[in-house]
PDB file of C-alpha atoms in Angstrom:
ATOM      1  CA  MET T   1      75.714 102.969  -0.117  1.00  0.00           C
ATOM      2  CA  THR T   2      78.116 100.030  -0.332  1.00  0.00           C
ATOM      3  CA  GLU T   3      77.239  96.749  -2.000  1.00  0.00           C
ATOM      4  CA  PHE T   4      75.845  94.172   0.438  1.00  0.00           C
ATOM      5  CA  SER T   5      77.933  91.165  -0.561  1.00  0.00           C
ATOM      6  CA  ARG T   6      78.739  87.655   0.567  1.00  0.00           C
ATOM      7  CA  ARG T   7      82.224  88.894   1.446  1.00  0.00           C
ATOM      8  CA  ASP T   8      80.721  91.500   3.808  1.00  0.00           C
ATOM      9  CA  MET T   9      78.622  88.839   5.523  1.00  0.00           C
ATOM     10  CA  LEU T  10      81.566  86.478   5.928  1.00  0.00           C
ATOM     11  CA  GLY T  11      83.735  89.267   7.306  1.00  0.00           C
ATOM     12  CA  ALA T  12      81.109  90.165   9.871  1.00  0.00           C
ATOM     13  CA  ALA T  13      80.613  86.490  10.617  1.00  0.00           C
ATOM     14  CA  ALA T  14      84.308  86.070  11.389  1.00  0.00           C
ATOM     15  CA  ALA T  15      84.121  88.926  13.867  1.00  0.00           C
ATOM     16  CA  SER T  16      81.024  87.547  15.566  1.00  0.00           C
ATOM     17  CA  GLY T  17      82.615  84.105  15.621  1.00  0.00           C
ATOM     18  CA  MET T  18      85.503  85.436  17.702  1.00  0.00           C
ATOM     19  CA  VAL T  19      82.949  86.676  20.217  1.00  0.00           C
ATOM     20  CA  ALA T  20      81.305  83.252  20.275  1.00  0.00           C
ATOM     21  CA  ALA T  21      84.603  81.488  20.827  1.00  0.00           C
ATOM     22  CA  ALA T  22      85.602  83.834  23.609  1.00  0.00           C
ATOM     23  CA  THR T  23      82.282  83.679  25.432  1.00  0.00           C
ATOM     24  CA  SER T  24      81.379  80.896  27.832  1.00  0.00           C
ATOM     25  CA  THR T  25      78.790  78.295  26.892  1.00  0.00           C
ATOM     26  CA  GLU T  26      76.557  79.710  29.598  1.00  0.00           C
ATOM     27  CA  THR T  27      75.740  82.380  26.993  1.00  0.00           C
ATOM     28  CA  PHE T  28      75.827  80.515  23.693  1.00  0.00           C
ATOM     29  CA  GLY T  29      75.365  76.902  24.760  1.00  0.00           C
ATOM     30  CA  GLN T  30      71.972  76.631  26.355  1.00  0.00           C
ATOM     31  CA  GLY T  31      71.500  73.401  24.380  1.00  0.00           C
ATOM     32  CA  GLN T  32      74.667  71.798  25.725  1.00  0.00           C
ATOM     33  CA  PRO T  33      74.611  68.792  28.053  1.00  0.00           C
ATOM     34  CA  PRO T  34      75.365  69.701  31.686  1.00  0.00           C
ATOM     35  CA  PHE T  35      79.033  69.954  32.573  1.00  0.00           C
ATOM     36  CA  GLY T  36      79.780  67.272  35.223  1.00  0.00           C
ATOM     37  CA  PRO T  37      80.460  66.021  37.624  1.00  0.00           C
ATOM     38  CA  THR T  38      78.899  62.834  36.350  1.00  0.00           C
ATOM     39  CA  PRO T  39      79.088  59.393  37.959  1.00  0.00           C
ATOM     40  CA  ALA T  40      82.381  57.745  37.065  1.00  0.00           C
ATOM     41  CA  PRO T  41      81.353  55.232  34.350  1.00  0.00           C
ATOM     42  CA  LEU T  42      84.067  52.744  35.336  1.00  0.00           C
ATOM     43  CA  ALA T  43      83.497  52.897  39.102  1.00  0.00           C
ATOM     44  CA  GLY T  44      80.652  50.382  39.254  1.00  0.00           C
ATOM     45  CA  ALA T  45      80.807  46.658  39.882  1.00  0.00           C
ATOM     46  CA  GLU T  46      80.267  45.975  36.165  1.00  0.00           C
ATOM     47  CA  LEU T  47      81.765  47.604  33.114  1.00  0.00           C
ATOM     48  CA  PRO T  48      79.483  49.977  31.188  1.00  0.00           C
ATOM     49  CA  SER T  49      78.631  49.421  27.563  1.00  0.00           C
ATOM     50  CA  PHE T  50      81.389  50.437  25.191  1.00  0.00           C
ATOM     51  CA  ARG T  51      79.039  50.408  22.193  1.00  0.00           C
ATOM     52  CA  PHE T  52      76.471  52.987  21.162  1.00  0.00           C
ATOM     53  CA  ARG T  53      74.250  52.450  18.110  1.00  0.00           C
ATOM     54  CA  LEU T  54      74.367  55.953  16.657  1.00  0.00           C
ATOM     55  CA  GLY T  55      72.731  54.823  13.433  1.00  0.00           C
ATOM     56  CA  GLU T  56      69.604  53.755  15.359  1.00  0.00           C
ATOM     57  CA  VAL T  57      69.010  57.127  17.037  1.00  0.00           C
ATOM     58  CA  ALA T  58      65.817  58.893  15.928  1.00  0.00           C
ATOM     59  CA  PRO T  59      66.964  61.764  13.695  1.00  0.00           C
ATOM     60  CA  LYS T  60      66.132  65.436  13.900  1.00  0.00           C
ATOM     61  CA  SER T  61      65.004  66.300  10.378  1.00  0.00           C
ATOM     62  CA  TRP T  62      64.835  69.411   8.211  1.00  0.00           C
ATOM     63  CA  GLY T  63      64.070  69.929   4.539  1.00  0.00           C
ATOM     64  CA  GLY T  64      67.745  69.838   3.662  1.00  0.00           C
ATOM     65  CA  GLY T  65      68.847  66.888   5.772  1.00  0.00           C
ATOM     66  CA  TRP T  66      68.911  65.202   9.182  1.00  0.00           C
ATOM     67  CA  ALA T  67      71.195  64.640  12.155  1.00  0.00           C
ATOM     68  CA  LYS T  68      71.576  62.003  14.910  1.00  0.00           C
ATOM     69  CA  GLU T  69      73.581  62.790  18.041  1.00  0.00           C
ATOM     70  CA  ALA T  70      75.281  60.966  20.911  1.00  0.00           C
ATOM     71  CA  THR T  71      76.760  62.816  23.905  1.00  0.00           C
ATOM     72  CA  VAL T  72      77.916  61.644  27.320  1.00  0.00           C
ATOM     73  CA  VAL T  73      74.269  61.889  28.393  1.00  0.00           C
ATOM     74  CA  ASP T  74      73.402  59.050  25.997  1.00  0.00           C
ATOM     75  CA  PHE T  75      76.739  57.186  26.157  1.00  0.00           C
ATOM     76  CA  PRO T  76      78.189  57.660  29.668  1.00  0.00           C
ATOM     77  CA  VAL T  77      81.566  56.032  29.031  1.00  0.00           C
ATOM     78  CA  SER T  78      82.326  58.549  26.274  1.00  0.00           C
ATOM     79  CA  GLN T  79      83.500  61.385  28.491  1.00  0.00           C
ATOM     80  CA  ALA T  80      85.934  62.828  25.935  1.00  0.00           C
ATOM     81  CA  ILE T  81      84.097  62.374  22.618  1.00  0.00           C
ATOM     82  CA  ALA T  82      80.625  63.272  21.314  1.00  0.00           C
ATOM     83  CA  GLY T  83      79.399  62.348  17.861  1.00  0.00           C
ATOM     84  CA  VAL T  84      76.839  63.225  15.208  1.00  0.00           C
ATOM     85  CA  LEU T  85      75.783  61.334  12.092  1.00  0.00           C
ATOM     86  CA  MET T  86      74.516  63.854   9.531  1.00  0.00           C
ATOM     87  CA  SER T  87      73.101  63.653   6.024  1.00  0.00           C
ATOM     88  CA  LEU T  88      72.559  66.541   3.595  1.00  0.00           C
ATOM     89  CA  VAL T  89      70.558  66.352   0.371  1.00  0.00           C
ATOM     90  CA  PRO T  90      72.055  68.003  -2.740  1.00  0.00           C
ATOM     91  CA  GLY T  91      71.741  71.714  -1.975  1.00  0.00           C
ATOM     92  CA  GLY T  92      71.097  71.063   1.732  1.00  0.00           C
ATOM     93  CA  LEU T  93      73.079  73.516   3.850  1.00  0.00           C
ATOM     94  CA  ARG T  94      74.221  73.193   7.464  1.00  0.00           C
ATOM     95  CA  GLU T  95      74.367  76.899   8.017  1.00  0.00           C
ATOM     96  CA  LEU T  96      77.443  78.855   9.105  1.00  0.00           C
ATOM     97  CA  HIS T  97      78.078  78.214  12.815  1.00  0.00           C
ATOM     98  CA  TRP T  98      80.740  78.092  15.539  1.00  0.00           C
ATOM     99  CA  HIS T  99      81.620  75.701  18.355  1.00  0.00           C
ATOM    100  CA  ALA T 100      82.889  77.511  21.423  1.00  0.00           C
ATOM    101  CA  ASN T 101      83.678  74.429  23.501  1.00  0.00           C
ATOM    102  CA  ALA T 102      84.745  71.706  21.056  1.00  0.00           C
ATOM    103  CA  ALA T 103      86.857  71.122  17.974  1.00  0.00           C
ATOM    104  CA  GLU T 104      85.218  69.208  15.116  1.00  0.00           C
ATOM    105  CA  TRP T 105      86.687  66.238  13.216  1.00  0.00           C
ATOM    106  CA  ALA T 106      84.694  64.581  10.438  1.00  0.00           C
ATOM    107  CA  TYR T 107      84.814  61.707   7.970  1.00  0.00           C
ATOM    108  CA  VAL T 108      82.761  61.702   4.756  1.00  0.00           C
ATOM    109  CA  ILE T 109      81.121  58.283   4.352  1.00  0.00           C
ATOM    110  CA  LYS T 110      79.473  58.855   0.973  1.00  0.00           C
ATOM    111  CA  GLY T 111      78.548  61.657  -1.407  1.00  0.00           C
ATOM    112  CA  GLN T 112      80.082  65.097  -1.711  1.00  0.00           C
ATOM    113  CA  CYS T 113      79.848  68.363   0.193  1.00  0.00           C
ATOM    114  CA  ARG T 114      81.290  71.868   0.036  1.00  0.00           C
ATOM    115  CA  VAL T 115      82.762  73.263   3.238  1.00  0.00           C
ATOM    116  CA  THR T 116      83.423  76.932   3.942  1.00  0.00           C
ATOM    117  CA  THR T 117      85.745  77.643   6.881  1.00  0.00           C
ATOM    118  CA  ILE T 118      86.534  80.999   8.528  1.00  0.00           C
ATOM    119  CA  ASN T 119      89.275  81.344  11.113  1.00  0.00           C
ATOM    120  CA  PRO T 120      89.252  84.012  13.853  1.00  0.00           C
ATOM    121  CA  GLN T 121      91.616  86.153  11.759  1.00  0.00           C
ATOM    122  CA  GLY T 122      89.044  86.380   8.957  1.00  0.00           C
ATOM    123  CA  GLN T 123      90.846  84.060   6.525  1.00  0.00           C
ATOM    124  CA  SER T 124      88.699  81.448   4.809  1.00  0.00           C
ATOM    125  CA  GLN T 125      88.767  78.358   2.653  1.00  0.00           C
ATOM    126  CA  ILE T 126      86.086  76.877   0.394  1.00  0.00           C
ATOM    127  CA  VAL T 127      86.834  73.229  -0.389  1.00  0.00           C
ATOM    128  CA  ASP T 128      84.874  70.318  -1.843  1.00  0.00           C
ATOM    129  CA  PHE T 129      84.974  67.011   0.039  1.00  0.00           C
ATOM    130  CA  SER T 130      84.273  63.485  -1.215  1.00  0.00           C
ATOM    131  CA  ALA T 131      83.885  60.054   0.380  1.00  0.00           C
ATOM    132  CA  GLY T 132      87.024  59.162   2.327  1.00  0.00           C
ATOM    133  CA  ASP T 133      87.974  62.767   3.135  1.00  0.00           C
ATOM    134  CA  VAL T 134      88.509  64.123   6.648  1.00  0.00           C
ATOM    135  CA  TRP T 135      88.102  67.663   7.947  1.00  0.00           C
ATOM    136  CA  TYR T 136      89.038  69.348  11.215  1.00  0.00           C
ATOM    137  CA  PHE T 137      88.036  72.729  12.657  1.00  0.00           C
ATOM    138  CA  PRO T 138      89.646  74.028  15.868  1.00  0.00           C
ATOM    139  CA  ARG T 139      87.369  75.603  18.446  1.00  0.00           C
ATOM    140  CA  GLY T 140      86.079  78.981  17.335  1.00  0.00           C
ATOM    141  CA  PHE T 141      86.479  78.407  13.575  1.00  0.00           C
ATOM    142  CA  GLY T 142      83.271  79.233  11.711  1.00  0.00           C
ATOM    143  CA  HIS T 143      82.139  76.708   9.124  1.00  0.00           C
ATOM    144  CA  SER T 144      79.237  75.715   6.904  1.00  0.00           C
ATOM    145  CA  ILE T 145      78.609  72.457   5.022  1.00  0.00           C
ATOM    146  CA  GLN T 146      76.515  72.075   1.853  1.00  0.00           C
ATOM    147  CA  GLY T 147      75.564  68.924  -0.053  1.00  0.00           C
ATOM    148  CA  ILE T 148      76.673  68.951  -3.689  1.00  0.00           C
ATOM    149  CA  GLY T 149      76.592  66.412  -6.503  1.00  0.00           C
ATOM    150  CA  SER T 150      73.693  64.106  -7.330  1.00  0.00           C
ATOM    151  CA  GLU T 151      73.311  62.039  -4.124  1.00  0.00           C
ATOM    152  CA  ASP T 152      72.888  62.692  -0.421  1.00  0.00           C
ATOM    153  CA  CYS T 153      76.097  63.339   1.491  1.00  0.00           C
ATOM    154  CA  LEU T 154      76.539  61.282   4.678  1.00  0.00           C
ATOM    155  CA  PHE T 155      79.271  62.065   7.199  1.00  0.00           C
ATOM    156  CA  VAL T 156      80.117  61.494  10.838  1.00  0.00           C
ATOM    157  CA  LEU T 157      81.161  64.381  13.094  1.00  0.00           C
ATOM    158  CA  VAL T 158      83.383  63.840  16.123  1.00  0.00           C
ATOM    159  CA  PHE T 159      83.835  66.453  18.879  1.00  0.00           C
ATOM    160  CA  ASP T 160      86.656  66.418  21.445  1.00  0.00           C
ATOM    161  CA  ASN T 161      84.271  66.988  24.361  1.00  0.00           C
ATOM    162  CA  GLY T 162      81.756  64.375  25.462  1.00  0.00           C
ATOM    163  CA  TYR T 163      79.563  67.132  26.900  1.00  0.00           C
ATOM    164  CA  PHE T 164      79.271  68.948  23.595  1.00  0.00           C
ATOM    165  CA  SER T 165      75.964  69.081  21.697  1.00  0.00           C
ATOM    166  CA  GLU T 166      75.734  69.924  18.007  1.00  0.00           C
ATOM    167  CA  PHE T 167      72.181  71.116  18.638  1.00  0.00           C
ATOM    168  CA  GLY T 168      73.384  73.916  20.933  1.00  0.00           C
ATOM    169  CA  THR T 169      75.785  75.792  18.660  1.00  0.00           C
ATOM    170  CA  PHE T 170      76.084  79.486  17.814  1.00  0.00           C
ATOM    171  CA  SER T 171      74.657  79.944  14.282  1.00  0.00           C
ATOM    172  CA  ILE T 172      74.726  82.850  11.853  1.00  0.00           C
ATOM    173  CA  THR T 173      70.920  83.042  11.925  1.00  0.00           C
ATOM    174  CA  ASP T 174      71.081  83.342  15.730  1.00  0.00           C
ATOM    175  CA  TRP T 175      73.278  86.394  15.336  1.00  0.00           C
ATOM    176  CA  VAL T 176      71.280  88.027  12.529  1.00  0.00           C
ATOM    177  CA  GLY T 177      67.920  87.163  14.110  1.00  0.00           C
ATOM    178  CA  HIS T 178      68.832  88.642  17.505  1.00  0.00           C
ATOM    179  CA  THR T 179      70.641  91.767  16.275  1.00  0.00           C
ATOM    180  CA  PRO T 180      68.436  94.841  15.681  1.00  0.00           C
ATOM    181  CA  PRO T 181      68.013  95.560  11.940  1.00  0.00           C
ATOM    182  CA  GLU T 182      69.210  99.129  12.530  1.00  0.00           C
ATOM    183  CA  VAL T 183      72.530  97.801  13.844  1.00  0.00           C
ATOM    184  CA  LEU T 184      72.898  95.353  10.948  1.00  0.00           C
ATOM    185  CA  GLY T 185      72.065  98.069   8.439  1.00  0.00           C
ATOM    186  CA  LYS T 186      74.625 100.444   9.903  1.00  0.00           C
ATOM    187  CA  TYR T 187      77.313  97.770   9.948  1.00  0.00           C
ATOM    188  CA  PHE T 188      76.757  96.650   6.348  1.00  0.00           C
ATOM    189  CA  GLY T 189      75.922 100.101   4.987  1.00  0.00           C
ATOM    190  CA  VAL T 190      72.465  99.123   3.722  1.00  0.00           C
ATOM    191  CA  PRO T 191      68.914 100.071   4.753  1.00  0.00           C
ATOM    192  CA  ALA T 192      67.610  98.263   7.837  1.00  0.00           C
ATOM    193  CA  SER T 193      64.725  97.028   5.680  1.00  0.00           C
ATOM    194  CA  THR T 194      67.221  94.763   3.865  1.00  0.00           C
ATOM    195  CA  PHE T 195      66.895  92.365   6.809  1.00  0.00           C
ATOM    196  CA  ALA T 196      63.102  92.400   7.035  1.00  0.00           C
ATOM    197  CA  ASN T 197      62.712  88.896   5.597  1.00  0.00           C
ATOM    198  CA  PHE T 198      65.710  87.289   7.281  1.00  0.00           C
ATOM    199  CA  PRO T 199      64.938  84.361   9.643  1.00  0.00           C
ATOM    200  CA  LYS T 200      64.152  85.352  13.223  1.00  0.00           C
ATOM    201  CA  ARG T 201      65.451  82.108  14.737  1.00  0.00           C
ATOM    202  CA  GLU T 202      68.057  79.461  14.025  1.00  0.00           C
ATOM    203  CA  VAL T 203      67.602  77.701  10.676  1.00  0.00           C
ATOM    204  CA  TYR T 204      70.175  74.921  11.329  1.00  0.00           C
ATOM    205  CA  ILE T 205      69.758  73.072   7.992  1.00  0.00           C
ATOM    206  CA  ALA T 206      68.292  74.842   4.965  1.00  0.00           C
ATOM    207  CA  LYS T 207      67.518  73.621   1.451  1.00  0.00           C
ATOM    208  CA  GLY T 208      68.679  75.511  -1.618  1.00  0.00           C
ATOM    209  CA  PRO T 209      69.981  74.923  -5.138  1.00  0.00           C
ATOM    210  CA  VAL T 210      73.112  72.881  -5.735  1.00  0.00           C
ATOM    211  CA  PRO T 211      75.970  75.375  -6.147  1.00  0.00           C
ATOM    212  CA  PRO T 212      78.033  75.406  -9.355  1.00  0.00           C
ATOM    213  CA  PRO T 213      81.538  73.905  -9.439  1.00  0.00           C
ATOM    214  CA  LEU T 214      84.307  75.891  -7.793  1.00  0.00           C
ATOM    215  CA  PRO T 215      86.502  77.844 -10.226  1.00  0.00           C
ATOM    216  CA  ALA T 216      89.855  76.256 -11.013  1.00  0.00           C
ATOM    217  CA  ASN T 217      91.557  79.531 -10.115  1.00  0.00           C
ATOM    218  CA  PRO T 218      89.956  81.844  -7.533  1.00  0.00           C
ATOM    219  CA  ALA T 219      88.864  85.164  -8.957  1.00  0.00           C
ATOM    220  CA  PRO T 220      90.815  88.322  -8.006  1.00  0.00           C
ATOM    221  CA  GLY T 221      89.703  89.530  -4.597  1.00  0.00           C
ATOM    222  CA  ALA T 222      88.591  86.069  -3.469  1.00  0.00           C
ATOM    223  CA  LEU T 223      88.900  85.355   0.210  1.00  0.00           C
ATOM    224  CA  ASP T 224      92.338  84.245   1.344  1.00  0.00           C
ATOM    225  CA  ALA T 225      93.172  80.662   2.219  1.00  0.00           C
ATOM    226  CA  GLY T 226      94.288  80.040   5.783  1.00  0.00           C
ATOM    227  CA  PRO T 227      97.793  78.866   6.708  1.00  0.00           C
ATOM    228  CA  LEU T 228      96.658  75.272   7.388  1.00  0.00           C
ATOM    229  CA  THR T 229      94.379  73.207   5.205  1.00  0.00           C
ATOM    230  CA  HIS T 230      91.230  71.737   6.750  1.00  0.00           C
ATOM    231  CA  ARG T 231      91.030  68.735   4.406  1.00  0.00           C
ATOM    232  CA  TYR T 232      92.896  65.438   4.494  1.00  0.00           C
ATOM    233  CA  GLN T 233      92.196  62.809   1.817  1.00  0.00           C
ATOM    234  CA  LEU T 234      92.424  59.697   3.970  1.00  0.00           C
ATOM    235  CA  LEU T 235      91.491  57.159   1.293  1.00  0.00           C
ATOM    236  CA  ALA T 236      94.173  58.599  -0.996  1.00  0.00           C
ATOM    237  CA  GLN T 237      96.780  57.617   1.588  1.00  0.00           C
ATOM    238  CA  ARG T 238      98.813  54.463   0.970  1.00  0.00           C
ATOM    239  CA  PRO T 239      97.621  52.022   3.674  1.00  0.00           C
ATOM    240  CA  ASP T 240      99.719  49.985   6.062  1.00  0.00           C
ATOM    241  CA  THR T 241      99.240  46.321   5.112  1.00  0.00           C
ATOM    242  CA  TYR T 242      98.968  43.395   7.539  1.00  0.00           C
ATOM    243  CA  SER T 243      98.090  39.724   7.198  1.00  0.00           C
ATOM    244  CA  GLY T 244      94.483  40.412   8.195  1.00  0.00           C
ATOM    245  CA  GLY T 245      93.877  43.618   6.278  1.00  0.00           C
ATOM    246  CA  THR T 246      94.932  47.254   5.902  1.00  0.00           C
ATOM    247  CA  ASN T 247      94.889  50.386   8.027  1.00  0.00           C
ATOM    248  CA  ARG T 248      95.094  54.089   7.261  1.00  0.00           C
ATOM    249  CA  LEU T 249      95.936  56.436  10.138  1.00  0.00           C
ATOM    250  CA  VAL T 250      95.403  60.191  10.238  1.00  0.00           C
ATOM    251  CA  SER T 251      97.018  61.950  13.207  1.00  0.00           C
ATOM    252  CA  GLN T 252      98.538  65.381  13.655  1.00  0.00           C
ATOM    253  CA  ARG T 253     101.649  64.059  11.912  1.00  0.00           C
ATOM    254  CA  GLN T 254      99.734  63.565   8.638  1.00  0.00           C
ATOM    255  CA  PHE T 255      97.173  66.339   9.202  1.00  0.00           C
ATOM    256  CA  PRO T 256      98.874  69.152  11.163  1.00  0.00           C
ATOM    257  CA  ILE T 257      95.765  71.145  12.047  1.00  0.00           C
ATOM    258  CA  SER T 258      94.109  68.143  13.758  1.00  0.00           C
ATOM    259  CA  THR T 259      95.660  68.616  17.197  1.00  0.00           C
ATOM    260  CA  THR T 260      93.043  66.911  19.377  1.00  0.00           C
ATOM    261  CA  VAL T 261      91.664  63.976  17.367  1.00  0.00           C
ATOM    262  CA  THR T 262      93.330  61.041  15.609  1.00  0.00           C
ATOM    263  CA  GLY T 263      91.391  58.703  13.318  1.00  0.00           C
ATOM    264  CA  ALA T 264      91.940  55.468  11.427  1.00  0.00           C
ATOM    265  CA  SER T 265      90.191  53.544   8.674  1.00  0.00           C
ATOM    266  CA  CYS T 266      90.636  49.774   8.674  1.00  0.00           C
ATOM    267  CA  ARG T 267      89.781  47.162   6.065  1.00  0.00           C
ATOM    268  CA  SER T 268      89.600  43.521   7.072  1.00  0.00           C
ATOM    269  CA  SER T 269      90.228  40.796   4.525  1.00  0.00           C
ATOM    270  CA  GLN T 270      88.858  37.985   6.680  1.00  0.00           C
ATOM    271  CA  ALA T 271      86.118  39.187   9.022  1.00  0.00           C
ATOM    272  CA  ARG T 272      83.331  41.702   9.312  1.00  0.00           C
ATOM    273  CA  CYS T 273      84.554  44.937  10.790  1.00  0.00           C
ATOM    274  CA  VAL T 274      82.301  47.457  12.548  1.00  0.00           C
ATOM    275  CA  ASN T 275      83.509  50.988  12.920  1.00  0.00           C
ATOM    276  CA  ARG T 276      83.485  52.761  16.261  1.00  0.00           C
ATOM    277  CA  THR T 277      80.849  55.237  15.128  1.00  0.00           C
ATOM    278  CA  GLY T 278      78.257  52.452  15.268  1.00  0.00           C
ATOM    279  CA  ILE T 279      77.712  52.231  11.510  1.00  0.00           C
ATOM    280  CA  PRO T 280      78.289  48.599  10.391  1.00  0.00           C
ATOM    281  CA  THR T 281      79.840  48.090   6.978  1.00  0.00           C
ATOM    282  CA  PRO T 282      80.647  44.805   5.241  1.00  0.00           C
ATOM    283  CA  THR T 283      84.412  45.057   4.947  1.00  0.00           C
ATOM    284  CA  ASN T 284      85.685  48.216   6.517  1.00  0.00           C
ATOM    285  CA  GLY T 285      85.423  50.474   9.519  1.00  0.00           C
ATOM    286  CA  SER T 286      86.996  53.407  11.264  1.00  0.00           C
ATOM    287  CA  THR T 287      88.280  54.071  14.731  1.00  0.00           C
ATOM    288  CA  ILE T 288      88.457  57.504  16.300  1.00  0.00           C
ATOM    289  CA  TYR T 289      90.704  58.399  19.192  1.00  0.00           C
ATOM    290  CA  PRO T 290      91.359  61.534  21.228  1.00  0.00           C
ATOM    291  CA  ALA T 291      94.823  62.653  20.193  1.00  0.00           C
ATOM    292  CA  ALA T 292      97.626  61.946  22.613  1.00  0.00           C
ATOM    293  CA  PRO T 293      98.908  65.023  24.482  1.00  0.00           C
ATOM    294  CA  ALA T 294     101.771  66.717  22.682  1.00  0.00           C
TER     295      ALA T 294
END
């Protein structure tokens, strides 16, 4: 009998993630908003609203955190971008999952979190993020997010598809819960009874202990890092300075893996600035754009 390890689970997860990415959302995306055609939001006699108060949406809550979502269903003018505001308590875990029809870009507003990423080739990265950091996952890259540190971690997620819903993703508990224990046991080389107490439906956000710090040097046999990093430290960037404030831009030029979304963080020295995610802050904000075609 082989040891049933975290590495085994992540390896199997990478394989199942490739299936999720290659399969249409008719199979894995029953929770997705309907794919058009929708009424053209700019075709009416009056312009639609260009503001959506994401922070005022009623959250979906779990023991380990909460999430608020806006898709084109809620915000008709946003045909190309959907967004989620999410908070995780220390130890709260957004379980391992895949997006088959959208890439994910994120900005950490406060707190810290640990992100595990698996690409379709089975390579992975485990990286800690702090306030001011950005991540990006192409479509089909598996990832999990866990709150660490002593305070809740708050971040905004941006998806390059207005019809995407975070609440209709393919999760690791979906796969384990819908795969016969005999098949899981044979794959992992353990008795089928090993999976008797595993969840039978999607967990989404769980609550567990805060993980220990990452080792300074990965232990021998640790999972390999991918060819492109998934973290960009936006607030560590030297800003462009103007008479009215500063601006930090993160595009594919600064962050090569982020091919479909460009973001910016602005700081005004004279006026209140409200970021485009709908979260007002006294002196700063952020703007998120779909990336220009290459």
